[in-house]
mmCIF file with all atom_site columns, C-alpha atoms in Angstrom:
data_model
loop_
_atom_site.group_PDB
_atom_site.id
_atom_site.type_symbol
_atom_site.label_atom_id
_atom_site.label_alt_id
_atom_site.label_comp_id
_atom_site.label_asym_id
_atom_site.label_entity_id
_atom_site.label_seq_id
_atom_site.pdbx_PDB_ins_code
_atom_site.Cartn_x
_atom_site.Cartn_y
_atom_site.Cartn_z
_atom_site.occupancy
_atom_site.B_iso_or_equiv
_atom_site.pdbx_formal_charge
_atom_site.auth_seq_id
_atom_site.auth_comp_id
_atom_site.auth_asym_id
_atom_site.auth_atom_id
_atom_site.pdbx_PDB_model_num
ATOM 1   C CA . MET A 1 1   ? 11.685 -15.130 -28.314 1.00 0.00 ? 1082 MET A CA 1
ATOM 2   C CA . ARG A 1 2   ? 10.789 -11.740 -26.195 1.00 0.00 ? 1083 ARG A CA 1
ATOM 3   C CA . GLU A 1 3   ? 12.972 -9.683  -24.801 1.00 0.00 ? 1084 GLU A CA 1
ATOM 4   C CA . PRO A 1 4   ? 13.893 -9.872  -20.825 1.00 0.00 ? 1085 PRO A CA 1
ATOM 5   C CA . THR A 1 5   ? 12.262 -7.773  -18.329 1.00 0.00 ? 1086 THR A CA 1
ATOM 6   C CA . LEU A 1 6   ? 13.471 -6.565  -14.976 1.00 0.00 ? 1087 LEU A CA 1
ATOM 7   C CA . THR A 1 7   ? 10.103 -8.239  -13.661 1.00 0.00 ? 1088 THR A CA 1
ATOM 8   C CA . ASP A 1 8   ? 11.717 -12.065 -15.473 1.00 0.00 ? 1089 ASP A CA 1
ATOM 9   C CA . ALA A 1 9   ? 14.802 -11.259 -12.777 1.00 0.00 ? 1090 ALA A CA 1
ATOM 10  C CA . LEU A 1 10  ? 13.211 -10.883 -9.745  1.00 0.00 ? 1091 LEU A CA 1
ATOM 11  C CA . VAL A 1 11  ? 10.400 -13.503 -9.599  1.00 0.00 ? 1092 VAL A CA 1
ATOM 12  C CA . PRO A 1 12  ? 13.739 -15.170 -9.336  1.00 0.00 ? 1093 PRO A CA 1
ATOM 13  C CA . LEU A 1 13  ? 13.513 -13.992 -5.383  1.00 0.00 ? 1094 LEU A CA 1
ATOM 14  C CA . GLY A 1 14  ? 10.005 -14.332 -5.210  1.00 0.00 ? 1095 GLY A CA 1
ATOM 15  C CA . VAL A 1 15  ? 11.363 -18.754 -5.937  1.00 0.00 ? 1096 VAL A CA 1
ATOM 16  C CA . LEU A 1 16  ? 13.948 -18.774 -3.929  1.00 0.00 ? 1097 LEU A CA 1
ATOM 17  C CA . VAL A 1 17  ? 12.093 -16.937 -0.517  1.00 0.00 ? 1098 VAL A CA 1
ATOM 18  C CA . VAL A 1 18  ? 9.173  -19.762 -0.130  1.00 0.00 ? 1099 VAL A CA 1
ATOM 19  C CA . PRO A 1 19  ? 10.670 -22.855 1.469   1.00 0.00 ? 1100 PRO A CA 1
ATOM 20  C CA . VAL A 1 20  ? 12.105 -20.280 3.697   1.00 0.00 ? 1101 VAL A CA 1
ATOM 21  C CA . GLY A 1 21  ? 9.572  -18.338 6.695   1.00 0.00 ? 1102 GLY A CA 1
ATOM 22  C CA . GLY A 1 22  ? 8.343  -14.862 6.115   1.00 0.00 ? 1103 GLY A CA 1
ATOM 23  C CA . ALA A 1 23  ? 10.651 -12.946 7.771   1.00 0.00 ? 1104 ALA A CA 1
ATOM 24  C CA . LEU A 1 24  ? 12.242 -13.974 4.397   1.00 0.00 ? 1105 LEU A CA 1
ATOM 25  C CA . LEU A 1 25  ? 10.830 -12.543 1.983   1.00 0.00 ? 1106 LEU A CA 1
ATOM 26  C CA . LEU A 1 26  ? 9.197  -9.265  3.959   1.00 0.00 ? 1107 LEU A CA 1
ATOM 27  C CA . PHE A 1 27  ? 12.916 -8.979  3.523   1.00 0.00 ? 1108 PHE A CA 1
ATOM 28  C CA . ALA A 1 28  ? 13.586 -10.456 -0.736  1.00 0.00 ? 1109 ALA A CA 1
ATOM 29  C CA . VAL A 1 29  ? 10.847 -7.489  -1.019  1.00 0.00 ? 1110 VAL A CA 1
ATOM 30  C CA . PHE A 1 30  ? 12.835 -4.763  0.843   1.00 0.00 ? 1111 PHE A CA 1
ATOM 31  C CA . ALA A 1 31  ? 16.483 -5.723  -0.392  1.00 0.00 ? 1112 ALA A CA 1
ATOM 32  C CA . SER A 1 32  ? 14.803 -5.487  -4.393  1.00 0.00 ? 1113 SER A CA 1
ATOM 33  C CA . ALA A 1 33  ? 13.260 -1.894  -3.313  1.00 0.00 ? 1114 ALA A CA 1
ATOM 34  C CA . LEU A 1 34  ? 16.617 -0.878  -2.181  1.00 0.00 ? 1115 LEU A CA 1
ATOM 35  C CA . GLY A 1 35  ? 18.625 -2.643  -5.301  1.00 0.00 ? 1116 GLY A CA 1
ATOM 36  C CA . LEU A 1 36  ? 14.901 -1.014  -7.650  1.00 0.00 ? 1117 LEU A CA 1
ATOM 37  C CA . ASN A 1 37  ? 16.035 2.615   -6.421  1.00 0.00 ? 1118 ASN A CA 1
ATOM 38  C CA . THR A 1 38  ? 20.231 2.264   -6.468  1.00 0.00 ? 1119 THR A CA 1
ATOM 39  C CA . VAL A 1 39  ? 20.430 0.800   -10.397 1.00 0.00 ? 1120 VAL A CA 1
ATOM 40  C CA . ALA A 1 40  ? 15.913 2.132   -11.924 1.00 0.00 ? 1121 ALA A CA 1
ATOM 41  C CA . GLY A 1 41  ? 16.769 6.295   -10.682 1.00 0.00 ? 1122 GLY A CA 1
ATOM 42  C CA . ASP A 1 42  ? 13.344 6.294   -10.486 1.00 0.00 ? 1123 ASP A CA 1
ATOM 43  C CA . GLN A 1 43  ? 11.288 5.735   -6.059  1.00 0.00 ? 1124 GLN A CA 1
ATOM 44  C CA . TYR A 1 44  ? 7.767  4.602   -8.933  1.00 0.00 ? 1125 TYR A CA 1
ATOM 45  C CA . ILE A 1 45  ? 9.386  1.656   -10.835 1.00 0.00 ? 1126 ILE A CA 1
ATOM 46  C CA . ALA A 1 46  ? 11.165 0.707   -7.223  1.00 0.00 ? 1127 ALA A CA 1
ATOM 47  C CA . LEU A 1 47  ? 7.897  1.119   -5.486  1.00 0.00 ? 1128 LEU A CA 1
ATOM 48  C CA . VAL A 1 48  ? 5.590  -0.852  -8.114  1.00 0.00 ? 1129 VAL A CA 1
ATOM 49  C CA . LEU A 1 49  ? 7.400  -3.505  -9.046  1.00 0.00 ? 1130 LEU A CA 1
ATOM 50  C CA . PRO A 1 50  ? 7.560  -5.908  -6.469  1.00 0.00 ? 1131 PRO A CA 1
ATOM 51  C CA . SER A 1 51  ? 4.806  -5.474  -5.126  1.00 0.00 ? 1132 SER A CA 1
ATOM 52  C CA . ARG A 1 52  ? 3.030  -6.475  -7.877  1.00 0.00 ? 1133 ARG A CA 1
ATOM 53  C CA . VAL A 1 53  ? 5.945  -10.001 -8.299  1.00 0.00 ? 1134 VAL A CA 1
ATOM 54  C CA . PHE A 1 54  ? 5.779  -9.633  -4.813  1.00 0.00 ? 1135 PHE A CA 1
ATOM 55  C CA . ARG A 1 55  ? 2.008  -10.439 -4.734  1.00 0.00 ? 1136 ARG A CA 1
ATOM 56  C CA . VAL A 1 56  ? 1.067  -13.790 -5.505  1.00 0.00 ? 1137 VAL A CA 1
ATOM 57  C CA . GLU A 1 57  ? 3.999  -15.191 -2.938  1.00 0.00 ? 1138 GLU A CA 1
ATOM 58  C CA . PHE A 1 58  ? 2.464  -12.732 -0.433  1.00 0.00 ? 1139 PHE A CA 1
ATOM 59  C CA . ALA A 1 59  ? -1.183 -14.406 -1.061  1.00 0.00 ? 1140 ALA A CA 1
ATOM 60  C CA . LYS A 1 60  ? 0.255  -18.067 -0.650  1.00 0.00 ? 1141 LYS A CA 1
ATOM 61  C CA . ARG A 1 61  ? 1.784  -17.642 2.184   1.00 0.00 ? 1142 ARG A CA 1
ATOM 62  C CA . GLY A 1 62  ? -1.599 -16.273 4.322   1.00 0.00 ? 1143 GLY A CA 1
ATOM 63  C CA . LEU A 1 63  ? -0.088 -12.032 4.184   1.00 0.00 ? 1144 LEU A CA 1
ATOM 64  C CA . ALA A 1 64  ? -1.875 -10.094 3.963   1.00 0.00 ? 1145 ALA A CA 1
ATOM 65  C CA . PRO A 1 65  ? -1.721 -7.505  1.165   1.00 0.00 ? 1146 PRO A CA 1
ATOM 66  C CA . THR A 1 66  ? -1.222 -4.786  3.552   1.00 0.00 ? 1147 THR A CA 1
ATOM 67  C CA . ASN A 1 67  ? 1.548  -5.597  5.003   1.00 0.00 ? 1148 ASN A CA 1
ATOM 68  C CA . LEU A 1 68  ? 3.709  -5.995  0.777   1.00 0.00 ? 1149 LEU A CA 1
ATOM 69  C CA . SER A 1 69  ? 1.980  -2.504  0.789   1.00 0.00 ? 1150 SER A CA 1
ATOM 70  C CA . ARG A 1 70  ? 3.753  -0.714  3.802   1.00 0.00 ? 1151 ARG A CA 1
ATOM 71  C CA . LEU A 1 71  ? 6.559  -2.846  3.078   1.00 0.00 ? 1152 LEU A CA 1
ATOM 72  C CA . ALA A 1 72  ? 6.831  -1.166  -0.232  1.00 0.00 ? 1153 ALA A CA 1
ATOM 73  C CA . ALA A 1 73  ? 6.322  1.713   0.358   1.00 0.00 ? 1154 ALA A CA 1
ATOM 74  C CA . ASP A 1 74  ? 8.453  1.296   3.721   1.00 0.00 ? 1155 ASP A CA 1
ATOM 75  C CA . SER A 1 75  ? 11.089 -0.271  1.760   1.00 0.00 ? 1156 SER A CA 1
ATOM 76  C CA . ALA A 1 76  ? 11.159 1.871   -1.797  1.00 0.00 ? 1157 ALA A CA 1
ATOM 77  C CA . THR A 1 77  ? 10.054 5.255   -0.557  1.00 0.00 ? 1158 THR A CA 1
ATOM 78  C CA . VAL A 1 78  ? 11.978 6.445   1.769   1.00 0.00 ? 1159 VAL A CA 1
ATOM 79  C CA . THR A 1 79  ? 14.540 5.297   0.870   1.00 0.00 ? 1160 THR A CA 1
ATOM 80  C CA . SER A 1 80  ? 14.559 7.233   -2.594  1.00 0.00 ? 1161 SER A CA 1
ATOM 81  C CA . PRO A 1 81  ? 15.905 9.717   -1.425  1.00 0.00 ? 1162 PRO A CA 1
ATOM 82  C CA . LEU A 1 82  ? 19.218 8.705   -1.103  1.00 0.00 ? 1163 LEU A CA 1
ATOM 83  C CA . VAL A 1 83  ? 20.327 8.191   -3.055  1.00 0.00 ? 1164 VAL A CA 1
ATOM 84  C CA . PRO A 1 84  ? 22.613 10.318  -5.008  1.00 0.00 ? 1165 PRO A CA 1
ATOM 85  C CA . TRP A 1 85  ? 21.337 9.520   -8.749  1.00 0.00 ? 1166 TRP A CA 1
ATOM 86  C CA . ASN A 1 86  ? 17.777 7.860   -7.948  1.00 0.00 ? 1167 ASN A CA 1
ATOM 87  C CA . SER A 1 87  ? 15.487 11.303  -9.177  1.00 0.00 ? 1168 SER A CA 1
ATOM 88  C CA . CYS A 1 88  ? 14.589 12.074  -5.330  1.00 0.00 ? 1169 CYS A CA 1
ATOM 89  C CA . GLY A 1 89  ? 17.780 12.339  -4.299  1.00 0.00 ? 1170 GLY A CA 1
ATOM 90  C CA . ALA A 1 90  ? 18.264 14.646  -6.890  1.00 0.00 ? 1171 ALA A CA 1
ATOM 91  C CA . PHE A 1 91  ? 15.336 16.591  -7.184  1.00 0.00 ? 1172 PHE A CA 1
ATOM 92  C CA . MET A 1 92  ? 16.666 16.444  -2.378  1.00 0.00 ? 1173 MET A CA 1
ATOM 93  C CA . GLY A 1 93  ? 20.081 17.466  -3.664  1.00 0.00 ? 1174 GLY A CA 1
ATOM 94  C CA . ALA A 1 94  ? 19.432 20.098  -6.024  1.00 0.00 ? 1175 ALA A CA 1
ATOM 95  C CA . VAL A 1 95  ? 16.656 21.997  -3.871  1.00 0.00 ? 1176 VAL A CA 1
ATOM 96  C CA . LEU A 1 96  ? 18.317 21.841  -0.342  1.00 0.00 ? 1177 LEU A CA 1
ATOM 97  C CA . GLY A 1 97  ? 21.848 21.836  -1.537  1.00 0.00 ? 1178 GLY A CA 1
ATOM 98  C CA . VAL A 1 98  ? 23.594 19.676  0.244   1.00 0.00 ? 1179 VAL A CA 1
ATOM 99  C CA . ALA A 1 99  ? 24.521 15.436  -1.743  1.00 0.00 ? 1180 ALA A CA 1
ATOM 100 C CA . PRO A 1 100 ? 22.201 12.548  0.083   1.00 0.00 ? 1181 PRO A CA 1
ATOM 101 C CA . PHE A 1 101 ? 25.570 10.902  1.659   1.00 0.00 ? 1182 PHE A CA 1
ATOM 102 C CA . SER A 1 102 ? 25.427 14.763  3.387   1.00 0.00 ? 1183 SER A CA 1
ATOM 103 C CA . TYR A 1 103 ? 21.957 14.220  5.768   1.00 0.00 ? 1184 TYR A CA 1
ATOM 104 C CA . LEU A 1 104 ? 22.383 11.114  5.282   1.00 0.00 ? 1185 LEU A CA 1
ATOM 105 C CA . PRO A 1 105 ? 23.309 10.636  9.713   1.00 0.00 ? 1186 PRO A CA 1
ATOM 106 C CA . TYR A 1 106 ? 20.339 12.698  9.656   1.00 0.00 ? 1187 TYR A CA 1
ATOM 107 C CA . ALA A 1 107 ? 18.016 11.150  7.807   1.00 0.00 ? 1188 ALA A CA 1
ATOM 108 C CA . ILE A 1 108 ? 17.475 8.660   10.455  1.00 0.00 ? 1189 ILE A CA 1
ATOM 109 C CA . PHE A 1 109 ? 13.550 7.816   9.618   1.00 0.00 ? 1190 PHE A CA 1
ATOM 110 C CA . ASN A 1 110 ? 14.212 6.449   5.947   1.00 0.00 ? 1191 ASN A CA 1
ATOM 111 C CA . TYR A 1 111 ? 16.324 3.749   6.554   1.00 0.00 ? 1192 TYR A CA 1
ATOM 112 C CA . ALA A 1 112 ? 15.293 3.400   10.855  1.00 0.00 ? 1193 ALA A CA 1
ATOM 113 C CA . SER A 1 113 ? 11.809 2.524   8.701   1.00 0.00 ? 1194 SER A CA 1
ATOM 114 C CA . PRO A 1 114 ? 12.625 -0.030  6.740   1.00 0.00 ? 1195 PRO A CA 1
ATOM 115 C CA . ALA A 1 115 ? 14.594 -2.101  9.341   1.00 0.00 ? 1196 ALA A CA 1
ATOM 116 C CA . LEU A 1 116 ? 12.158 -1.216  11.571  1.00 0.00 ? 1197 LEU A CA 1
ATOM 117 C CA . SER A 1 117 ? 9.258  -3.192  8.809   1.00 0.00 ? 1198 SER A CA 1
ATOM 118 C CA . VAL A 1 118 ? 12.131 -6.007  8.397   1.00 0.00 ? 1199 VAL A CA 1
ATOM 119 C CA . LEU A 1 119 ? 12.404 -6.673  11.933  1.00 0.00 ? 1200 LEU A CA 1
ATOM 120 C CA . TYR A 1 120 ? 8.915  -6.911  12.443  1.00 0.00 ? 1201 TYR A CA 1
ATOM 121 C CA . GLY A 1 121 ? 9.255  -8.984  9.349   1.00 0.00 ? 1202 GLY A CA 1
ATOM 122 C CA . PHE A 1 122 ? 11.278 -11.422 12.086  1.00 0.00 ? 1203 PHE A CA 1
ATOM 123 C CA . THR A 1 123 ? 9.402  -10.908 15.045  1.00 0.00 ? 1204 THR A CA 1
ATOM 124 C CA . GLY A 1 124 ? 6.010  -11.248 13.523  1.00 0.00 ? 1205 GLY A CA 1
ATOM 125 C CA . PHE A 1 125 ? 4.202  -8.296  15.570  1.00 0.00 ? 1206 PHE A CA 1
ATOM 126 C CA . LYS A 1 126 ? 1.652  -6.508  13.524  1.00 0.00 ? 1207 LYS A CA 1
ATOM 127 C CA . ILE A 1 127 ? 1.477  -8.182  10.455  1.00 0.00 ? 1208 ILE A CA 1
ATOM 128 C CA . GLU A 1 128 ? -1.653 -8.948  9.294   1.00 0.00 ? 1209 GLU A CA 1
ATOM 129 C CA . LYS A 1 129 ? -2.568 -12.887 8.878   1.00 0.00 ? 1210 LYS A CA 1
ATOM 130 C CA . VAL A 1 130 ? -5.702 -13.485 6.075   1.00 0.00 ? 1211 VAL A CA 1
ATOM 131 C CA . GLU A 1 131 ? -5.999 -17.273 4.185   1.00 0.00 ? 1212 GLU A CA 1
ATOM 132 C CA . PRO A 1 132 ? -3.667 -18.952 2.157   1.00 0.00 ? 1213 PRO A CA 1
ATOM 133 C CA . GLY A 1 133 ? -4.905 -18.635 -1.389  1.00 0.00 ? 1214 GLY A CA 1
ATOM 134 C CA . ALA A 1 134 ? -6.565 -15.914 -1.005  1.00 0.00 ? 1215 ALA A CA 1
ATOM 135 C CA . GLY A 1 135 ? -6.535 -12.919 -3.960  1.00 0.00 ? 1216 GLY A CA 1
ATOM 136 C CA . THR A 1 136 ? -4.565 -15.484 -6.177  1.00 0.00 ? 1217 THR A CA 1
ATOM 137 C CA . ASP A 1 137 ? -7.124 -16.001 -8.602  1.00 0.00 ? 1218 ASP A CA 1
ATOM 138 C CA . GLN A 1 138 ? -7.088 -12.053 -9.366  1.00 0.00 ? 1219 GLN A CA 1
ATOM 139 C CA . PRO A 1 139 ? -5.438 -10.982 -12.477 1.00 0.00 ? 1220 PRO A CA 1
ATOM 140 C CA . ALA A 1 140 ? -3.669 -8.519  -11.814 1.00 0.00 ? 1221 ALA A CA 1
ATOM 141 C CA . SER A 1 141 ? -4.735 -5.102  -12.658 1.00 0.00 ? 1222 SER A CA 1
ATOM 142 C CA . SER A 1 142 ? -3.457 -3.582  -15.782 1.00 0.00 ? 1223 SER A CA 1
ATOM 143 C CA . THR A 1 143 ? -3.137 0.162   -14.640 1.00 0.00 ? 1224 THR A CA 1
#
């Protein structure tokens, strides 16, 4: 029997949002990225893992991969400096000499960007569509 992985923990999130519309799927990607930023301590895991886990579900629903890419970047990349024990938050705190919670009120972009991306999901604004199922037969890259 193999050891469970982080991917195994995130796959049920994709299953939970299957019956619901694309807006909840976008929110699940955001929540996964923010959660991984909090527990994993590095933005790269929070950026790559949700993208790989939710890629097939986006294709099944006819949502373009650019939506997933934008949401992952808006969620994982910009929220990482707000987590003090994340590598970005620790770096910013050491370089600036200011704790992340101290500059949180001034980091409007860091919480407004993911909020707007999720809002786009609920409104359908700037959400690109493709043929449902497009790209589901392509194996994931090993790099």
